[in-house]
mmCIF file of C-alpha atoms in Angstrom:
data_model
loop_
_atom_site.group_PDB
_atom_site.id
_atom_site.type_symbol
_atom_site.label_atom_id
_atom_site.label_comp_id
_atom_site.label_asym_id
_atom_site.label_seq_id
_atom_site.Cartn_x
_atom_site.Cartn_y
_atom_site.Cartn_z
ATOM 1 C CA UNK A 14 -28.334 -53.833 29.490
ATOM 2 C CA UNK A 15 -26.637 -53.639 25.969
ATOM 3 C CA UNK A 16 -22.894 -53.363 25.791
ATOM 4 C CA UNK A 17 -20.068 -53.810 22.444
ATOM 5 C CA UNK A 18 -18.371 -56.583 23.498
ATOM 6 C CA UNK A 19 -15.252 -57.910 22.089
ATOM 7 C CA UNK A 20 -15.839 -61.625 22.111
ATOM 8 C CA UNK A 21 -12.611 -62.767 20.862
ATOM 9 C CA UNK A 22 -9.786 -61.150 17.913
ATOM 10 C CA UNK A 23 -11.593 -59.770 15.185
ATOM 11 C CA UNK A 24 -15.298 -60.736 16.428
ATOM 12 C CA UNK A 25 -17.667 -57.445 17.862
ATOM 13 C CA UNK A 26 -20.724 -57.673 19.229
ATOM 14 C CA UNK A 27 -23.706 -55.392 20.294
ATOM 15 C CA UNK A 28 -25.477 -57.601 23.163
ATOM 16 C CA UNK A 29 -27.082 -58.146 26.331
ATOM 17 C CA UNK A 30 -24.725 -58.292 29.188
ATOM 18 C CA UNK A 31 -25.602 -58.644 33.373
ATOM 19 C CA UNK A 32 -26.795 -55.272 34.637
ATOM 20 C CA UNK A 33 -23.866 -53.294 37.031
ATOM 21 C CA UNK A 34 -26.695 -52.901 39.843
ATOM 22 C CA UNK A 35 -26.791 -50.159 42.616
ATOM 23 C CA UNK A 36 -23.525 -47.863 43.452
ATOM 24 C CA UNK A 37 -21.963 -48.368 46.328
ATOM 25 C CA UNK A 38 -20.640 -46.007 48.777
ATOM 26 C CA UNK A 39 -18.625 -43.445 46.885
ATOM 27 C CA UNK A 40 -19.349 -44.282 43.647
ATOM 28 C CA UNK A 41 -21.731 -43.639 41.163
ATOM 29 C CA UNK A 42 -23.788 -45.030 38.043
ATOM 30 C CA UNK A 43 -23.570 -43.369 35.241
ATOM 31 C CA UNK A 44 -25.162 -43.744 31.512
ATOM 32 C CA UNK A 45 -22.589 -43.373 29.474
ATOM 33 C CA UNK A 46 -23.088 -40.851 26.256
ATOM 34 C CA UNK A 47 -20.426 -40.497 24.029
ATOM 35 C CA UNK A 48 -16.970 -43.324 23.729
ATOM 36 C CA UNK A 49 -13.777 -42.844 21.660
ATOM 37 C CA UNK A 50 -12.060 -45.319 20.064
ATOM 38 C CA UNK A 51 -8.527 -45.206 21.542
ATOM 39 C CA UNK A 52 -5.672 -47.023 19.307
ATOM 40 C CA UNK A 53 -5.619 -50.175 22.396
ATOM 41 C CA UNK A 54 -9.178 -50.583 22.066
ATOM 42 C CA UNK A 55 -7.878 -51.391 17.883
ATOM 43 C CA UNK A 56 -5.376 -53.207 18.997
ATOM 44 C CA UNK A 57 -7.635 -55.698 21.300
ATOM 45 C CA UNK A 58 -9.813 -56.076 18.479
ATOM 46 C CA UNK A 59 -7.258 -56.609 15.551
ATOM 47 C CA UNK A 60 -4.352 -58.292 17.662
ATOM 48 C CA UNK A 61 -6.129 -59.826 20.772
ATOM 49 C CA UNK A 62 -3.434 -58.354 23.027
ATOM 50 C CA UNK A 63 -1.540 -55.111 23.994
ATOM 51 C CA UNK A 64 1.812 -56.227 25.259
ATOM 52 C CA UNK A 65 1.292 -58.553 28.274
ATOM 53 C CA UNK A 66 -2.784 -57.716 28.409
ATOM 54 C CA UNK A 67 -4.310 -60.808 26.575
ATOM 55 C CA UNK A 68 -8.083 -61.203 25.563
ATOM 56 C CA UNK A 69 -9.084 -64.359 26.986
ATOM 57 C CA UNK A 70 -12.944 -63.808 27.707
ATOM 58 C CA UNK A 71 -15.296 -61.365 26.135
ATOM 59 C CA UNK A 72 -14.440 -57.879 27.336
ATOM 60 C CA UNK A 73 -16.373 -54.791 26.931
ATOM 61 C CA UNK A 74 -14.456 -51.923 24.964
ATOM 62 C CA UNK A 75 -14.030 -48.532 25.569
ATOM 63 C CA UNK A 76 -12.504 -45.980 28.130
ATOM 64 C CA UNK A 77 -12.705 -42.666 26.597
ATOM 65 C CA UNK A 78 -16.188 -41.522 28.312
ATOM 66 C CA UNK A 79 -18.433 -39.381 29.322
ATOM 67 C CA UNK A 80 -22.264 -39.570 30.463
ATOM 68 C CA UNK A 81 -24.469 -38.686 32.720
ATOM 69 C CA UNK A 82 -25.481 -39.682 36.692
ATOM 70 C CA UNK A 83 -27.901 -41.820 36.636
ATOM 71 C CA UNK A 84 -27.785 -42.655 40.617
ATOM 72 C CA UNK A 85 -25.731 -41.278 43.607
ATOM 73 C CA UNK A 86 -24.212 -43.887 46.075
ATOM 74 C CA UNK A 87 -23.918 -43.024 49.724
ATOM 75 C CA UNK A 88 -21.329 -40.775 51.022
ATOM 76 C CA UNK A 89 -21.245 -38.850 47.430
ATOM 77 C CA UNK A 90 -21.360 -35.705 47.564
ATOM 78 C CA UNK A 91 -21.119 -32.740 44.590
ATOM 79 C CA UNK A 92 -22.968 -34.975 42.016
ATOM 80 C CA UNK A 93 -26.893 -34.937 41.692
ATOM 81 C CA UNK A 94 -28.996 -37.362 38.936
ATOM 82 C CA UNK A 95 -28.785 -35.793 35.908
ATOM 83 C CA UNK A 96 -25.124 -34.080 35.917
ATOM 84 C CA UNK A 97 -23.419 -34.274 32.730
ATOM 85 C CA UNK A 98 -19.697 -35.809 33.445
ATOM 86 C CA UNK A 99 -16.444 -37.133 31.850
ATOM 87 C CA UNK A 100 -14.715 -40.347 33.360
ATOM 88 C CA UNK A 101 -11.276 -40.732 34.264
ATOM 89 C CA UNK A 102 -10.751 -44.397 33.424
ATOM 90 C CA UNK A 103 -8.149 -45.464 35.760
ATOM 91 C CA UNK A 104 -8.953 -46.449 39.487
ATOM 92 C CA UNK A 105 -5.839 -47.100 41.829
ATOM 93 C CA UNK A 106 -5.899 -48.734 44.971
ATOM 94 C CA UNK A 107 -5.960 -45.821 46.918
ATOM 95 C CA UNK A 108 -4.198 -46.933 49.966
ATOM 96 C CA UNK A 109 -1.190 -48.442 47.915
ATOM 97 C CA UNK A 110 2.030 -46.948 47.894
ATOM 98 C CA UNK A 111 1.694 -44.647 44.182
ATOM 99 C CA UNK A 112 -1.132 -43.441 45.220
ATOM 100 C CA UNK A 113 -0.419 -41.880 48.670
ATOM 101 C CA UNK A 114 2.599 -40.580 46.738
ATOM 102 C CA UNK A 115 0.497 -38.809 44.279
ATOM 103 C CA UNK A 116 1.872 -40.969 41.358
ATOM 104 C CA UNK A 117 -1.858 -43.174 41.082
ATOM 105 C CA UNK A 118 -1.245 -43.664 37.434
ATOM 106 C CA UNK A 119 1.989 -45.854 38.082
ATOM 107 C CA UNK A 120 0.305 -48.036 40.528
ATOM 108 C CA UNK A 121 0.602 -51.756 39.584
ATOM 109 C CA UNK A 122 -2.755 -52.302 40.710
ATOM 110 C CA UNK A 123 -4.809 -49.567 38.569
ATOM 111 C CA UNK A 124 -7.905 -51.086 37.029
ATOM 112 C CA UNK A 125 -8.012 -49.425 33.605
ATOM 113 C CA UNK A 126 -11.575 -49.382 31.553
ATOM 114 C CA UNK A 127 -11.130 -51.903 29.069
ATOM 115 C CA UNK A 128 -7.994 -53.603 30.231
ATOM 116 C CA UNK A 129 -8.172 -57.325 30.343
ATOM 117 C CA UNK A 130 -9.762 -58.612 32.320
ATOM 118 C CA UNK A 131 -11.525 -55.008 33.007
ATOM 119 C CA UNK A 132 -14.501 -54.514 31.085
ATOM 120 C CA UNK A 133 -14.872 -50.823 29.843
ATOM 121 C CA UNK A 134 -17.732 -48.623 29.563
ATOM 122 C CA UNK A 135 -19.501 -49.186 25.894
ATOM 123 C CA UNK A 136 -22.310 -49.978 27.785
ATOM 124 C CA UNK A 137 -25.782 -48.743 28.624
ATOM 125 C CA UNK A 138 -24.228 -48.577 32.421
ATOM 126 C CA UNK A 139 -21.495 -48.523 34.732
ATOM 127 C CA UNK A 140 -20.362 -47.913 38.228
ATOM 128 C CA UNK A 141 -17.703 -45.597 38.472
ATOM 129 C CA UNK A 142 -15.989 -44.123 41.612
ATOM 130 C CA UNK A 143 -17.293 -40.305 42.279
ATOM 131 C CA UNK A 144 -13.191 -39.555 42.713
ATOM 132 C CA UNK A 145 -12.276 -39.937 39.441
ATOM 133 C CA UNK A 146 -15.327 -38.939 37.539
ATOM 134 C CA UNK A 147 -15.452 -35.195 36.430
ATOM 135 C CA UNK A 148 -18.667 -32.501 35.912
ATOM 136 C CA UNK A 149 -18.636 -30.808 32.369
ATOM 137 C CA UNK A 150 -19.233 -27.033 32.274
ATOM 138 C CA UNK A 151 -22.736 -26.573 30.109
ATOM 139 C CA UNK A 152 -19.959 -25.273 27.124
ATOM 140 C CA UNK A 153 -18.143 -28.732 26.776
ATOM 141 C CA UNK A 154 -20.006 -31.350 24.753
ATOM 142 C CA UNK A 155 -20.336 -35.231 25.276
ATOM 143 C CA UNK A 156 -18.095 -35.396 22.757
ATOM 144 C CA UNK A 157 -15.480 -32.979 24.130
ATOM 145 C CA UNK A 158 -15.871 -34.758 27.156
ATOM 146 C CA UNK A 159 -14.724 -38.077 25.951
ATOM 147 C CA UNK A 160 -11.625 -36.620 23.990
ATOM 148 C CA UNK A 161 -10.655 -35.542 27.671
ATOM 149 C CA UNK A 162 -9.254 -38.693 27.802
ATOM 150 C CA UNK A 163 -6.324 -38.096 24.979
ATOM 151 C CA UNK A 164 -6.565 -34.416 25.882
ATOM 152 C CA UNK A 165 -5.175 -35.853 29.539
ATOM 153 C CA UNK A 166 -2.028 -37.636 27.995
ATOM 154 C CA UNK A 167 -1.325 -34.818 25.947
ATOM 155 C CA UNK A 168 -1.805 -32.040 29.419
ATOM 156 C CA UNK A 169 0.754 -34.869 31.503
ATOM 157 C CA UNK A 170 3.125 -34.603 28.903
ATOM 158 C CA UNK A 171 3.227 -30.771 29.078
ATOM 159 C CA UNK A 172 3.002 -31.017 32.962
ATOM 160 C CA UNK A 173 6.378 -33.016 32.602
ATOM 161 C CA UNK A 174 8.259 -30.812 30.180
ATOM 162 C CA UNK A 175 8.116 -28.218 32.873
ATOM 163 C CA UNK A 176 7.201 -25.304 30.171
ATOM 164 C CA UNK A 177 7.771 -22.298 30.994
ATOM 165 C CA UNK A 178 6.482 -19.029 29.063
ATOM 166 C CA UNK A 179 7.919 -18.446 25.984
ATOM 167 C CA UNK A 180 9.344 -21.980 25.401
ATOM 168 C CA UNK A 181 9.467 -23.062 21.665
ATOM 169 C CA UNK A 182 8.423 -26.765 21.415
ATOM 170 C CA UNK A 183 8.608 -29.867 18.473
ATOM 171 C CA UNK A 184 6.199 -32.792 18.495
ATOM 172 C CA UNK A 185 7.150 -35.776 16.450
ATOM 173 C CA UNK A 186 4.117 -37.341 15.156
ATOM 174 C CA UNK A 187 0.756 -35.586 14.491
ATOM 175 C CA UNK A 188 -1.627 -38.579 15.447
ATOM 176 C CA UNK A 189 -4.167 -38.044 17.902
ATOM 177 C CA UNK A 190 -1.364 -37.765 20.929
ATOM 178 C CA UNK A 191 0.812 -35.871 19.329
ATOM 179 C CA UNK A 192 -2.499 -33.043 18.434
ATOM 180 C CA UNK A 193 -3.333 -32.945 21.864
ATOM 181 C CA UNK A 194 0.127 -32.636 23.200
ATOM 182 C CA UNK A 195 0.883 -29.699 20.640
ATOM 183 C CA UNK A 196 -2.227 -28.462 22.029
ATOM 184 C CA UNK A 197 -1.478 -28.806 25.423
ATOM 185 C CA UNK A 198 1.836 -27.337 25.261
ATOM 186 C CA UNK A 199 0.513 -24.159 23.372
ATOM 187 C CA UNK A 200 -1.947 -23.713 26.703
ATOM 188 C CA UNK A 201 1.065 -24.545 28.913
ATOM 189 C CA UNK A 202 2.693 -21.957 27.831
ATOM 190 C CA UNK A 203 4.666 -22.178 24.556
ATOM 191 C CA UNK A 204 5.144 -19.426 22.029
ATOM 192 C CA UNK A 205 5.042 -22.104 18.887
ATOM 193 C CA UNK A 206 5.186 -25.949 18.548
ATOM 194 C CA UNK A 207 6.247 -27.304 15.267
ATOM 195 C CA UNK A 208 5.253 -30.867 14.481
ATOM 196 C CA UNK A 209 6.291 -32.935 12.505
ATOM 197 C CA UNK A 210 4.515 -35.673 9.855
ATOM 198 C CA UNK A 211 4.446 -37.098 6.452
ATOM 199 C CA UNK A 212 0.487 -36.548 6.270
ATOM 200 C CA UNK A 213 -0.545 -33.504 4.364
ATOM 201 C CA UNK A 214 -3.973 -34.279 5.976
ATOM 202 C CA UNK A 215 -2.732 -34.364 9.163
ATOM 203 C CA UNK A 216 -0.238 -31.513 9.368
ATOM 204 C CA UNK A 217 -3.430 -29.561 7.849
ATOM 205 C CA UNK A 218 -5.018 -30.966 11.208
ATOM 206 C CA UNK A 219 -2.330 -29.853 13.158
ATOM 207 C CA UNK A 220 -2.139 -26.690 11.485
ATOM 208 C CA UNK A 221 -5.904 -25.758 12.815
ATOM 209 C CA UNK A 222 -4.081 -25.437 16.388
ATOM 210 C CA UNK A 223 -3.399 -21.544 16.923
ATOM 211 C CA UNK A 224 0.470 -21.335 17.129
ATOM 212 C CA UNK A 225 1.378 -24.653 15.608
ATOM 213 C CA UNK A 226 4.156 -24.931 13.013
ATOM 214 C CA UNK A 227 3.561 -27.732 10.693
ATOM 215 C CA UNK A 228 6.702 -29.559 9.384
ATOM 216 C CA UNK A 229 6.267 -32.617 6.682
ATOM 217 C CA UNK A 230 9.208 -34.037 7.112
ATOM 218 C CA UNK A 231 9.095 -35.752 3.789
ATOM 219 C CA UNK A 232 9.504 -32.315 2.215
ATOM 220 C CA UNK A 233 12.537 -30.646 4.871
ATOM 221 C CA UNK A 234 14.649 -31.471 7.522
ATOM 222 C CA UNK A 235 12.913 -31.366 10.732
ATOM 223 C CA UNK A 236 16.595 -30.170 12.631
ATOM 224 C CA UNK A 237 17.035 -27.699 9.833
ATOM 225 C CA UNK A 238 13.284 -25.977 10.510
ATOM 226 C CA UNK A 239 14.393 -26.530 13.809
ATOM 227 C CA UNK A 240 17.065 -24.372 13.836
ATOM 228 C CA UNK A 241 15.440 -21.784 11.529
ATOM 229 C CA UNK A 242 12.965 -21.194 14.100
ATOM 230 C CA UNK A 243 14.952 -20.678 16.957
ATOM 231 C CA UNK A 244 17.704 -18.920 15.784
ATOM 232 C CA UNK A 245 20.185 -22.007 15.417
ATOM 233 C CA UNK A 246 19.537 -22.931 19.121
ATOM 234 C CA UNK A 247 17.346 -25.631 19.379
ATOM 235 C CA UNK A 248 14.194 -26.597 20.672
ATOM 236 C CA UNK A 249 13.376 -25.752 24.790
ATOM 237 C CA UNK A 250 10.828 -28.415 24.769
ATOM 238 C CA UNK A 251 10.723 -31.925 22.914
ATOM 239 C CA UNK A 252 8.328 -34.273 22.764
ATOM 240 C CA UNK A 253 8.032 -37.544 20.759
ATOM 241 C CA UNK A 254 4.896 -38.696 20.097
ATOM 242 C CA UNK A 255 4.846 -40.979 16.987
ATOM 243 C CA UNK A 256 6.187 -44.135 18.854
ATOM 244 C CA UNK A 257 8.021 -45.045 15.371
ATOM 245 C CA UNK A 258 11.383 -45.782 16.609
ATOM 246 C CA UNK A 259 12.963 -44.054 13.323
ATOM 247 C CA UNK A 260 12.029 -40.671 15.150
ATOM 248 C CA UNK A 261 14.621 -41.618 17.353
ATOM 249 C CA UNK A 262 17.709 -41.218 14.490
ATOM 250 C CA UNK A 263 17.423 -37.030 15.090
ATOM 251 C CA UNK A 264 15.656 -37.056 18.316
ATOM 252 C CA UNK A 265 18.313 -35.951 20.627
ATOM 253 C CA UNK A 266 19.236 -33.458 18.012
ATOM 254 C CA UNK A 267 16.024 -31.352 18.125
ATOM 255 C CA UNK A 268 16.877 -30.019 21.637
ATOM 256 C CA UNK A 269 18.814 -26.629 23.032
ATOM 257 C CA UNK A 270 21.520 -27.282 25.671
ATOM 258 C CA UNK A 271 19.346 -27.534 28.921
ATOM 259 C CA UNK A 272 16.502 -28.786 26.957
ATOM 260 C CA UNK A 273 13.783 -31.513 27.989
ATOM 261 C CA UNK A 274 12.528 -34.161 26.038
ATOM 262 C CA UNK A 275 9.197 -36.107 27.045
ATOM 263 C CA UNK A 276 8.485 -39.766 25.438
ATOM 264 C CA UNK A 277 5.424 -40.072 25.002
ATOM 265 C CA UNK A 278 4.628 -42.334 22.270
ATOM 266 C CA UNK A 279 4.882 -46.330 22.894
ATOM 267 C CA UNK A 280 7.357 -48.008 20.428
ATOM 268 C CA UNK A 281 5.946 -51.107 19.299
ATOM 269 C CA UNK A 282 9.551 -52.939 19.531
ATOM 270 C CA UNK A 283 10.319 -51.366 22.860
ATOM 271 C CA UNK A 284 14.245 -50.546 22.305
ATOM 272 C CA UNK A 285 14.989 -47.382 20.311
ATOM 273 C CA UNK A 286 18.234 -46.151 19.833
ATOM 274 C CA UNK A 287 20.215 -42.961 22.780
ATOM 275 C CA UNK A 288 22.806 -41.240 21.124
ATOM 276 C CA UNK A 289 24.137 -40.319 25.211
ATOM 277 C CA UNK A 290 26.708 -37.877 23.643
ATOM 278 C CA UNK A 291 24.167 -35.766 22.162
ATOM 279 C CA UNK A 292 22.050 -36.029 25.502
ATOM 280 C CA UNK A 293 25.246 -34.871 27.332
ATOM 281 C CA UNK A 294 26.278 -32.214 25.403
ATOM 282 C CA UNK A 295 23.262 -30.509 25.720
ATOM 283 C CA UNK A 296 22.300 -31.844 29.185
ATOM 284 C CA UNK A 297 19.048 -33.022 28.063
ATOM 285 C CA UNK A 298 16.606 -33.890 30.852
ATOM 286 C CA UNK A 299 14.670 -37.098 29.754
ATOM 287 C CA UNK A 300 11.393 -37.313 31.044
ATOM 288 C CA UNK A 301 8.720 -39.929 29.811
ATOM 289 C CA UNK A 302 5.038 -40.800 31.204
ATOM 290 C CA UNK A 303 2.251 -43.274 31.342
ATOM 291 C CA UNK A 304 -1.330 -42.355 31.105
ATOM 292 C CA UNK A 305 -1.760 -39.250 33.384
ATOM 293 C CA UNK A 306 -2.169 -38.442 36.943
ATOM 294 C CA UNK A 307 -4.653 -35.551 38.790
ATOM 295 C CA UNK A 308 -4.870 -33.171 34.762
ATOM 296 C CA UNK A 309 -8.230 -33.700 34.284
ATOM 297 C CA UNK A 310 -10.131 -31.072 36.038
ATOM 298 C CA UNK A 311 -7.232 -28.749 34.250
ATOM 299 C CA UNK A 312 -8.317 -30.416 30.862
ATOM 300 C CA UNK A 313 -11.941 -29.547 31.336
ATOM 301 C CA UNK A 314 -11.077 -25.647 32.951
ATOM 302 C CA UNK A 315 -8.734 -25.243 29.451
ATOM 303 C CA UNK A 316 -11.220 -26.754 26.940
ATOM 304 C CA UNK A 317 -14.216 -24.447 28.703
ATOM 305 C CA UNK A 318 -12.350 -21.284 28.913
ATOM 306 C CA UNK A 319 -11.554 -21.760 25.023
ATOM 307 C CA UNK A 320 -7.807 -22.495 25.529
ATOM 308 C CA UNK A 321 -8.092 -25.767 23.338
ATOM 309 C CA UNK A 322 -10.398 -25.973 21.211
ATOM 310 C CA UNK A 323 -11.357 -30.409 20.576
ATOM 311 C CA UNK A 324 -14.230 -29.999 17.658
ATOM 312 C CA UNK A 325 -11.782 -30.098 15.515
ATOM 313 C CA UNK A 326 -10.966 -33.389 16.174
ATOM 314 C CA UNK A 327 -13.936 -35.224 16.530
ATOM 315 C CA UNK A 328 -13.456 -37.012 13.089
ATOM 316 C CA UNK A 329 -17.039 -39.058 12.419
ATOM 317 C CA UNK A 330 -19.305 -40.388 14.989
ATOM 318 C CA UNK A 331 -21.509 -43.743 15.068
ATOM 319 C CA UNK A 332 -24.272 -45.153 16.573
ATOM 320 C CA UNK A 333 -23.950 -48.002 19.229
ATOM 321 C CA UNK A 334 -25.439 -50.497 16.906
ATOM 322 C CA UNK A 335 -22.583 -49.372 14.149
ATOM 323 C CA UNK A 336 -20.095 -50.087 16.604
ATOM 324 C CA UNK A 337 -18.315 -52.784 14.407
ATOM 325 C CA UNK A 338 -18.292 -50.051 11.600
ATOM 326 C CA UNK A 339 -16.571 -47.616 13.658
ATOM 327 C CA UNK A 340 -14.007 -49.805 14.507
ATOM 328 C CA UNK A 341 -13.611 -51.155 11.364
ATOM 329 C CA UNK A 342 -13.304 -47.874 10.211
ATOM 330 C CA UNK A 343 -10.332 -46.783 12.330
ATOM 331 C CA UNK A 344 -8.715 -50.004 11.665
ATOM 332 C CA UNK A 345 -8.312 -49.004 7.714
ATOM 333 C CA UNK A 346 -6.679 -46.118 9.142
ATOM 334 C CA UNK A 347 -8.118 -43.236 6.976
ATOM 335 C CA UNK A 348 -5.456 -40.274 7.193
ATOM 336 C CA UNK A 349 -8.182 -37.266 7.657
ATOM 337 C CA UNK A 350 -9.290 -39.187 10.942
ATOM 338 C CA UNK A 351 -8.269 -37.970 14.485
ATOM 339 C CA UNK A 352 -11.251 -39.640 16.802
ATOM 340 C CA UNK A 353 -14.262 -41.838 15.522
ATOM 341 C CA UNK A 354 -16.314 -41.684 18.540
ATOM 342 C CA UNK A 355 -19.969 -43.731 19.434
ATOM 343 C CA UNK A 356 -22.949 -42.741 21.089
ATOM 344 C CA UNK A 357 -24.585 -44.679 23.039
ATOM 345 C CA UNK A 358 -28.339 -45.122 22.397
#
């Protein structure tokens, strides 16, 4: 079968690659459709690495997916050839401790599409477990379905700020994260979310979100707007999502007393400044996450009821054999981008 395979830093490939074979019992093979580029995939194929996850042996890229079954393995039941379906990337060990704990996304031994050494699913196949593989409602696109995947980080983030109706809300950073957090936490519940940015094209982006506040912070003081919208008080629910550790300056600042505050982005350095007396004054709940755990079916039931609406942000989409385009593409970084997604022929 033909897959995009990262063959070392900086070299893409569209090439043959061993066939998965048959699904076993409880899983299923599936053609995948439509792939986003996520920002690890770019960093894999730029830098060679995320963090302690080295390329050392031509890996195939891509874990934002969905498809369609192309064969049922025993045991599976509530899938038939031919459903259209969205893939949840990460597969736990189920009997490990996380996972009988409910926390599946934490567990150390989670093999993550397109992790090294974990090849992902830019491919014309691939086996994926029936448990963590999702049916779209005939209303949701192939390319809705893969933006699930973002859409899932941006739901677990909202699932951890414990919203709760009414809430006003601030997202640091309008990248893709931080769109489908705002997003998220307008369908959780929240009467407004400002977020902030110091990309016309993207707080236009954001601004497309029903409810969103846009904020370029090059232009006003994000505590200031703050304040103006919530009648000097501050916000319920915060949420960083830029990873630039320079959000961190005013961060603690953006909150009410009693407030939450989710991390969500990753800083590239790691350590980023607490200013403790501003989290204790206001007894500020910190809460942070990684990936996502048991928000996907949610993410499908909001996106098909019309709750959030993801055409929006399906920036430009290429064909398989463009694949080194497309990533080349979101490597330059083009401001009016949210998702460059490929299809797989």
């Amino acid at each position: 079968m033909k897959a995009v395979v990262l063959e070392k830093k900086g070299v893409i490939n569209v090439r043959e690659v061993p066939d998965p074979g048959k699904p076993g019992p409880g899983e299923l093979l599936i053609a995948p459709h439509t792939v986003g580029i996520c920002g690890s995939d770019l960093h894999y194929y730029t830098h060679g690495r995320v963090g302690k996850y080295i390329v050392e042996q031509p890996m195939i890229l891509g874990h934002e997916a969905s498809g369609t079954v192309l064969e049922v393995g025993e045991g599976v039941t509530g899938f038939a050839v031919g459903d259209r379906i969205a893939m949840e990337p990460g597969i736990p060990d189920p009997s490990s401790r996380a996972s009988r704990l409910g926390m599946y996304n934490v567990d150390p031994a989670v093999r993550f599409f397109a992790t090294p050494p974990i090849d992902g699913c830019l491919s014309d196949k691939v086996i994926h477990p029936a448990a963590f593989t999702y049916k779209l409602p005939d209303n949701v696109t192939y390319g809705e379905g893969a933006l699930l995947e973002p859409l899932a980080v941006g739901m677990w983030s909202a699932t951890k700020a414990h919203i709760k109706p009414g809430d006003i809300g601030v997202v640091t950073g309008s990248g893709t994260i931080g769109l489908m957090t705002a997003a998220s936490a307008m369908a959780g519940g929240c009467s407004k979310v400002l977020v902030s940015d110091v990309s016309d094209v993207k707080l236009g982006l954001a601004a497309q979100i029903p409810g969103v506040v846009p904020v370029d912070i090059r232009k006003e003081d994000l505590i200031e707007r703050v304040l103006q919208e919530t009648g000097g008080w501050g916000a319920d629910r915060v949420f960083e999502a830029s990873g630039n550790p320079k959000s961190y300056d005013n961060l603690w600042k953006l909150g009410a007393p009693g407030n939450t505050t989710v991390i969500v982005g990753i800083p590239a350095e790691g350590t980023v400044p607490v200013d403790i007396t501003e989290v204790q004054a206001r007894e500020t709940q910190i809460e942070n996450i990684f990936r996502y755990a048991n928000v996907y079916q949610k993410a499908i039931d909001l996106v098909a009821a019309g709750k959030i609406n993801l055409k929006p942000f399906i920036s430009k989409t290429y064909s398989m054999q463009e694949s080194k385009d497309a990533f080349d593409r979101v490597a330059e970084g083009h401001p009016e981008d949210v998702k460059i997604q490929i299809t797989v022929d």
